[in-house]
Structure formats: C-alpha cells, structure tokens
Amino acid sequence: QQQVKQSPQSLIVQKGGISIINCAYENTAFDYFPWYQQFPGKGPALLIAIRPDVSEKKEGRFTISFNKSAKQFSLHIMDSQPGDSATYFCAANPPSGAGGTSYGKLTFGQGTILTVHP
Amino acid sequence: NAGVTQTPKFRILKIGQSMTLQCTQDMNHNYMYWYRQDPGMGLKLIYYSVGAGITDKGEVPNGYNVSRSTTEDFPLRLELAAPSQTSVYFCASSYLQGYAEAFFGQGTRLTVV
C-alpha cells in the first residue's frame, strides 16, 4: 500500500496555541517526508521536510517529529498565528522503481484545514 | 521569476467536451507533474514527465492524456469530459529526483456540468 493517512481533517486553535497534525504511512520504503502549506486559491508550497535518519527537524515555529518504528510523523506549529490558517498536507516520496529513481512523485495525505482564531 | 504558470484559472465544461489545461515552467526543471485535488482526498498524481518526450501514468490517469514536447511545457488533455473530472488541477515541477522541492502552479478549477 502506498497510502499516507492524515488527521485531523480540520483543526481550530487559538492564537498562541500549539497546532498538531499527524500522519501515518504503511510503506517502510518511503524515505522523504515533506509538509506542504496551501492558502486558499493558491498551489501548495513546501513548508518543511524530513528524512527518516533523524527524529526531529525544526524550522522557526514549525517542527516535524518522526517515529520510524511507528511509521508516523507529525507537524507541530508553536505559537500558532492567524496567518498560519491554511490547509496542510503531509506527503511521502515513494520508493525507487526498477529504474532506481522515484522521479520525485509524492503520495499526499488527505489534508488538514487549520484555522487559528485571533 | 514566474515559476509554474497554469491557464486557465477557471473553466466550466459540458459533459463530452474536451479541453487542454496548459502548464509552463521557466525554471528549467526536468520533472513535471499533474495532480488533481478533491475535497478531503489530498492530491492524486495523474501523469508525470521526466523530460521532453518522456511521460508516464500516475495513480489516476484514466480520462486524461499528456504530452511533453519541450522542457517548459506540459499540457494536460481531457477528452470527453465527465462530471467525475470536476476538480482542481495542479501542475508542478522539480529539478532533482528524490528529495527536491516540488513547485506548484496556482491551479485550474474545472467544473463539468
């Protein structure tokens, strides 16, 4: 199975709170896990990404936590701001095919609509 | 730098009509992709291309066709439009394989009635 399952479907957080979005995958050959942020009417844009050789990656208020044994990874947004209100997608890079490359194809989670109230 | 440009932004088609969604990128990226986005379903890969003249099917290719005659352009063709093809379509590109960032266009919202 190539699925990536994301939860929750929607999330409401107060300004200054912590937003947590979780993803689980099945294929242990996945080896790259990016998060994309999408504002209404726009295309997704890369927010932060992690490789499975590390358990955590932090960039400003955004942190990815990765649990290889549980096949789970999560996005934490600290001090959430109204400007963070967007749809967030986790994704995974599929395993290499017979040709030895995955060509950058991404398998996406279902998306989480985050609303941060002022 | 324009990045990935998609046209049109919106389109309404009648059942059975055909159309081409245009996508062009000015970053000299080798890899290009077409995804469709449906509510609660994430993005699904329709077709992808690893260079001019080379295309391959993604997860949901039925009802679509693509071509890649140049590095810059990757049009998506819908033949015999069906209501199930109502969706938001995103074109994306990336330079390196594997771990490179994918750059997305702003999308085309298509409604088939």
mmCIF file of C-alpha atoms in Angstrom:
data_model
loop_
_atom_site.group_PDB
_atom_site.id
_atom_site.type_symbol
_atom_site.label_atom_id
_atom_site.label_comp_id
_atom_site.label_asym_id
_atom_site.label_seq_id
_atom_site.Cartn_x
_atom_site.Cartn_y
_atom_site.Cartn_z
ATOM 1 C CA GLN A 1 0.000 0.000 0.000
ATOM 2 C CA GLN A 2 1.231 3.478 -0.863
ATOM 3 C CA GLN A 3 -1.201 5.367 1.386
ATOM 4 C CA VAL A 4 -0.445 8.217 3.729
ATOM 5 C CA LYS A 5 -3.186 8.810 6.291
ATOM 6 C CA GLN A 6 -3.534 12.278 7.817
ATOM 7 C CA SER A 7 -5.508 13.519 10.806
ATOM 8 C CA PRO A 8 -7.382 15.500 11.885
ATOM 9 C CA GLN A 9 -9.349 16.636 8.846
ATOM 10 C CA SER A 10 -9.827 20.052 10.439
ATOM 11 C CA LEU A 11 -8.329 21.816 13.428
ATOM 12 C CA ILE A 12 -9.239 25.005 15.270
ATOM 13 C CA VAL A 13 -6.644 26.597 17.531
ATOM 14 C CA GLN A 14 -6.489 29.827 19.462
ATOM 15 C CA LYS A 15 -3.751 32.322 18.696
ATOM 16 C CA GLY A 16 -0.613 31.383 20.603
ATOM 17 C CA GLY A 17 -1.594 27.736 20.914
ATOM 18 C CA ILE A 18 0.094 24.643 19.508
ATOM 19 C CA SER A 19 -1.259 23.037 16.347
ATOM 20 C CA ILE A 20 -0.501 19.335 15.876
ATOM 21 C CA ILE A 21 -1.192 17.384 12.686
ATOM 22 C CA ASN A 22 -0.424 13.694 12.426
ATOM 23 C CA CYS A 23 0.365 11.382 9.531
ATOM 24 C CA ALA A 24 0.892 7.640 9.293
ATOM 25 C CA TYR A 25 2.290 5.666 6.415
ATOM 26 C CA GLU A 26 2.431 2.000 5.516
ATOM 27 C CA ASN A 27 5.288 1.623 3.075
ATOM 28 C CA THR A 28 8.555 1.379 5.006
ATOM 29 C CA ALA A 29 10.485 2.200 1.852
ATOM 30 C CA PHE A 30 9.277 5.815 1.916
ATOM 31 C CA ASP A 31 12.362 7.910 2.555
ATOM 32 C CA TYR A 32 11.391 11.565 2.334
ATOM 33 C CA PHE A 33 8.550 13.244 4.200
ATOM 34 C CA PRO A 34 7.675 16.846 3.275
ATOM 35 C CA TRP A 35 4.873 19.034 4.560
ATOM 36 C CA TYR A 36 3.138 21.421 2.187
ATOM 37 C CA GLN A 37 1.113 24.508 3.115
ATOM 38 C CA GLN A 38 -1.712 25.735 0.899
ATOM 39 C CA PHE A 39 -3.563 29.033 1.174
ATOM 40 C CA PRO A 40 -6.987 29.461 -0.473
ATOM 41 C CA GLY A 41 -6.734 29.920 -4.218
ATOM 42 C CA LYS A 42 -3.037 29.044 -4.270
ATOM 43 C CA GLY A 43 -0.986 25.986 -5.024
ATOM 44 C CA PRO A 44 0.730 24.027 -2.235
ATOM 45 C CA ALA A 45 4.163 25.257 -1.181
ATOM 46 C CA LEU A 46 6.870 23.334 0.636
ATOM 47 C CA LEU A 47 6.935 24.187 4.344
ATOM 48 C CA ILE A 48 9.411 21.763 5.887
ATOM 49 C CA ALA A 49 10.703 18.263 5.170
ATOM 50 C CA ILE A 50 12.486 15.431 6.975
ATOM 51 C CA ARG A 51 14.452 12.305 6.139
ATOM 52 C CA PRO A 52 13.982 9.170 8.288
ATOM 53 C CA ASP A 53 17.570 9.267 9.549
ATOM 54 C CA VAL A 54 16.598 11.998 12.057
ATOM 55 C CA SER A 55 13.775 12.040 14.617
ATOM 56 C CA GLU A 56 13.086 15.763 14.614
ATOM 57 C CA LYS A 57 13.584 18.822 12.441
ATOM 58 C CA LYS A 58 12.801 22.369 13.484
ATOM 59 C CA GLU A 59 12.499 25.496 11.373
ATOM 60 C CA GLY A 60 11.293 28.508 13.309
ATOM 61 C CA ARG A 61 7.884 27.750 14.798
ATOM 62 C CA PHE A 62 7.476 24.588 12.704
ATOM 63 C CA THR A 63 8.752 21.192 13.857
ATOM 64 C CA ILE A 64 8.482 17.743 12.304
ATOM 65 C CA SER A 65 8.651 14.798 14.680
ATOM 66 C CA PHE A 66 9.369 11.432 13.091
ATOM 67 C CA ASN A 67 8.828 7.989 14.619
ATOM 68 C CA LYS A 68 10.262 5.414 12.236
ATOM 69 C CA SER A 69 9.240 2.354 14.268
ATOM 70 C CA ALA A 70 5.629 3.519 14.471
ATOM 71 C CA LYS A 71 5.651 4.741 10.863
ATOM 72 C CA GLN A 72 4.279 8.073 11.960
ATOM 73 C CA PHE A 73 5.294 11.692 11.623
ATOM 74 C CA SER A 74 3.709 14.905 12.797
ATOM 75 C CA LEU A 75 3.838 18.644 12.280
ATOM 76 C CA HIS A 76 3.858 20.914 15.318
ATOM 77 C CA ILE A 77 3.193 24.629 14.902
ATOM 78 C CA MET A 78 4.200 26.521 18.019
ATOM 79 C CA ASP A 79 2.692 29.905 18.922
ATOM 80 C CA SER A 80 0.118 29.498 16.142
ATOM 81 C CA GLN A 81 -0.875 32.717 14.382
ATOM 82 C CA PRO A 82 -3.944 33.664 12.320
ATOM 83 C CA GLY A 83 -1.616 33.874 9.321
ATOM 84 C CA ASP A 84 -0.958 30.138 9.716
ATOM 85 C CA SER A 85 -4.584 29.427 8.792
ATOM 86 C CA ALA A 86 -4.284 27.223 5.721
ATOM 87 C CA THR A 87 -4.564 23.641 4.537
ATOM 88 C CA TYR A 88 -1.601 21.442 5.424
ATOM 89 C CA PHE A 89 -0.637 18.295 3.551
ATOM 90 C CA CYS A 90 1.849 15.690 4.609
ATOM 91 C CA ALA A 91 3.451 13.675 1.847
ATOM 92 C CA ALA A 92 5.918 10.889 1.258
ATOM 93 C CA ASN A 93 8.297 10.079 -1.535
ATOM 94 C CA PRO A 94 7.553 6.628 -2.904
ATOM 95 C CA PRO A 95 10.257 4.005 -3.160
ATOM 96 C CA SER A 96 12.513 3.740 -6.151
ATOM 97 C CA GLY A 97 11.238 1.692 -9.038
ATOM 98 C CA ALA A 98 13.118 -0.729 -11.239
ATOM 99 C CA GLY A 99 14.972 2.181 -12.798
ATOM 100 C CA GLY A 100 16.358 3.194 -9.438
ATOM 101 C CA THR A 101 14.546 6.501 -9.094
ATOM 102 C CA SER A 102 11.161 7.640 -7.844
ATOM 103 C CA TYR A 103 11.166 10.721 -10.108
ATOM 104 C CA GLY A 104 10.012 12.914 -7.238
ATOM 105 C CA LYS A 105 6.478 11.540 -7.249
ATOM 106 C CA LEU A 106 4.697 12.331 -3.997
ATOM 107 C CA THR A 107 1.952 10.479 -2.170
ATOM 108 C CA PHE A 108 -0.128 13.012 -0.248
ATOM 109 C CA GLY A 109 -2.213 12.760 2.881
ATOM 110 C CA GLN A 110 -5.823 13.903 2.820
ATOM 111 C CA GLY A 111 -5.070 17.387 4.153
ATOM 112 C CA THR A 112 -5.883 19.292 7.350
ATOM 113 C CA ILE A 113 -7.702 22.612 7.339
ATOM 114 C CA LEU A 114 -6.169 24.696 10.140
ATOM 115 C CA THR A 115 -7.993 27.728 11.492
ATOM 116 C CA VAL A 116 -6.241 29.926 14.045
ATOM 117 C CA HIS A 117 -8.585 32.284 15.862
ATOM 118 C CA PRO A 118 -7.225 35.666 16.976
ATOM 119 C CA ASN B 1 10.602 34.704 -11.856
ATOM 120 C CA ALA B 2 7.194 33.326 -12.881
ATOM 121 C CA GLY B 3 7.766 29.736 -11.683
ATOM 122 C CA VAL B 4 4.939 27.420 -12.753
ATOM 123 C CA THR B 5 2.111 29.057 -14.699
ATOM 124 C CA GLN B 6 -1.236 27.387 -15.341
ATOM 125 C CA THR B 7 -4.026 28.531 -17.616
ATOM 126 C CA PRO B 8 -6.937 28.902 -17.431
ATOM 127 C CA LYS B 9 -7.670 29.538 -13.747
ATOM 128 C CA PHE B 10 -11.332 28.564 -14.058
ATOM 129 C CA ARG B 11 -13.313 26.650 -16.661
ATOM 130 C CA ILE B 12 -16.784 25.166 -16.987
ATOM 131 C CA LEU B 13 -17.155 22.303 -19.444
ATOM 132 C CA LYS B 14 -20.192 20.431 -20.625
ATOM 133 C CA ILE B 15 -20.222 16.642 -20.470
ATOM 134 C CA GLY B 16 -18.478 15.222 -23.528
ATOM 135 C CA GLN B 17 -16.484 18.346 -24.351
ATOM 136 C CA SER B 18 -12.713 18.330 -24.420
ATOM 137 C CA MET B 19 -10.112 20.831 -23.349
ATOM 138 C CA THR B 20 -6.425 21.301 -22.666
ATOM 139 C CA LEU B 21 -5.040 22.628 -19.415
ATOM 140 C CA GLN B 22 -1.833 24.496 -20.052
ATOM 141 C CA CYS B 23 1.240 24.394 -17.819
ATOM 142 C CA THR B 24 4.582 26.057 -18.370
ATOM 143 C CA GLN B 25 7.606 26.485 -16.116
ATOM 144 C CA ASP B 26 10.602 28.755 -16.512
ATOM 145 C CA MET B 27 12.939 27.069 -14.011
ATOM 146 C CA ASN B 28 14.430 24.563 -16.488
ATOM 147 C CA HIS B 29 13.117 21.682 -14.362
ATOM 148 C CA ASN B 30 13.328 18.194 -15.772
ATOM 149 C CA TYR B 31 10.432 16.721 -13.845
ATOM 150 C CA MET B 32 6.849 17.852 -14.213
ATOM 151 C CA TYR B 33 3.620 16.531 -12.719
ATOM 152 C CA TRP B 34 -0.133 16.870 -12.906
ATOM 153 C CA TYR B 35 -2.154 16.376 -9.734
ATOM 154 C CA ARG B 36 -5.848 16.679 -9.056
ATOM 155 C CA GLN B 37 -7.184 17.844 -5.709
ATOM 156 C CA ASP B 38 -10.581 16.805 -4.422
ATOM 157 C CA PRO B 39 -12.014 17.821 -1.023
ATOM 158 C CA GLY B 40 -10.846 15.506 1.752
ATOM 159 C CA MET B 41 -8.797 13.421 -0.690
ATOM 160 C CA GLY B 42 -5.480 15.226 -0.866
ATOM 161 C CA LEU B 43 -3.678 15.410 -4.183
ATOM 162 C CA LYS B 44 -3.594 12.477 -6.573
ATOM 163 C CA LEU B 45 -0.966 12.139 -9.297
ATOM 164 C CA ILE B 46 -2.439 11.952 -12.798
ATOM 165 C CA TYR B 47 0.641 11.918 -15.045
ATOM 166 C CA TYR B 48 4.264 12.868 -14.782
ATOM 167 C CA SER B 49 7.186 13.535 -17.081
ATOM 168 C CA VAL B 50 10.921 13.186 -16.515
ATOM 169 C CA GLY B 51 11.922 15.166 -19.582
ATOM 170 C CA ALA B 52 10.895 16.196 -23.075
ATOM 171 C CA GLY B 53 9.312 13.284 -24.904
ATOM 172 C CA ILE B 54 9.005 11.088 -21.790
ATOM 173 C CA THR B 55 5.742 10.735 -19.878
ATOM 174 C CA ASP B 56 4.184 8.103 -17.662
ATOM 175 C CA LYS B 57 0.958 7.395 -15.819
ATOM 176 C CA GLY B 58 0.381 8.254 -12.198
ATOM 177 C CA GLU B 59 -2.264 6.984 -9.824
ATOM 178 C CA VAL B 60 -5.389 8.297 -11.634
ATOM 179 C CA PRO B 61 -4.649 8.612 -15.391
ATOM 180 C CA ASN B 62 -7.960 7.458 -16.862
ATOM 181 C CA GLY B 63 -9.676 10.096 -18.990
ATOM 182 C CA TYR B 64 -6.531 12.217 -19.390
ATOM 183 C CA ASN B 65 -3.613 12.489 -21.776
ATOM 184 C CA VAL B 66 -0.371 14.450 -21.673
ATOM 185 C CA SER B 67 2.496 15.379 -23.922
ATOM 186 C CA ARG B 68 5.914 16.922 -23.294
ATOM 187 C CA SER B 69 7.425 18.344 -26.456
ATOM 188 C CA THR B 70 9.612 20.893 -24.646
ATOM 189 C CA THR B 71 11.215 21.179 -21.216
ATOM 190 C CA GLU B 72 8.980 24.145 -20.388
ATOM 191 C CA ASP B 73 5.508 22.901 -21.323
ATOM 192 C CA PHE B 74 3.406 20.020 -20.032
ATOM 193 C CA PRO B 75 -0.228 20.289 -21.173
ATOM 194 C CA LEU B 76 -2.971 18.026 -19.813
ATOM 195 C CA ARG B 77 -5.727 16.990 -22.220
ATOM 196 C CA LEU B 78 -9.213 15.985 -21.119
ATOM 197 C CA GLU B 79 -11.147 14.046 -23.718
ATOM 198 C CA LEU B 80 -14.908 13.501 -23.321
ATOM 199 C CA ALA B 81 -15.238 15.397 -20.039
ATOM 200 C CA ALA B 82 -17.235 13.685 -17.293
ATOM 201 C CA PRO B 83 -18.656 15.035 -14.000
ATOM 202 C CA SER B 84 -16.090 12.894 -12.141
ATOM 203 C CA GLN B 85 -13.382 15.138 -13.591
ATOM 204 C CA THR B 86 -14.720 18.144 -11.690
ATOM 205 C CA SER B 87 -11.724 19.039 -9.572
ATOM 206 C CA VAL B 88 -8.879 21.471 -9.017
ATOM 207 C CA TYR B 89 -5.865 20.602 -11.153
ATOM 208 C CA PHE B 90 -2.316 21.471 -10.174
ATOM 209 C CA CYS B 91 0.783 21.333 -12.286
ATOM 210 C CA ALA B 92 4.131 21.057 -10.511
ATOM 211 C CA SER B 93 7.784 20.791 -11.396
ATOM 212 C CA SER B 94 11.034 19.846 -9.703
ATOM 213 C CA TYR B 95 14.663 19.752 -10.750
ATOM 214 C CA LEU B 96 16.312 16.915 -8.892
ATOM 215 C CA GLN B 97 14.859 13.491 -8.327
ATOM 216 C CA GLY B 98 14.062 12.205 -4.878
ATOM 217 C CA TYR B 99 14.269 14.975 -2.340
ATOM 218 C CA ALA B 100 13.865 18.141 -4.325
ATOM 219 C CA GLU B 101 11.129 20.644 -3.639
ATOM 220 C CA ALA B 102 8.121 20.476 -5.930
ATOM 221 C CA PHE B 103 6.931 23.892 -7.132
ATOM 222 C CA PHE B 104 3.216 24.139 -7.813
ATOM 223 C CA GLY B 105 1.182 26.385 -10.066
ATOM 224 C CA GLN B 106 -1.886 28.201 -8.775
ATOM 225 C CA GLY B 107 -4.279 25.612 -10.100
ATOM 226 C CA THR B 108 -7.155 25.317 -12.559
ATOM 227 C CA ARG B 109 -10.636 24.881 -11.130
ATOM 228 C CA LEU B 110 -12.641 22.776 -13.564
ATOM 229 C CA THR B 111 -16.361 22.103 -13.352
ATOM 230 C CA VAL B 112 -18.030 19.599 -15.675
ATOM 231 C CA VAL B 113 -21.798 20.024 -15.952
#
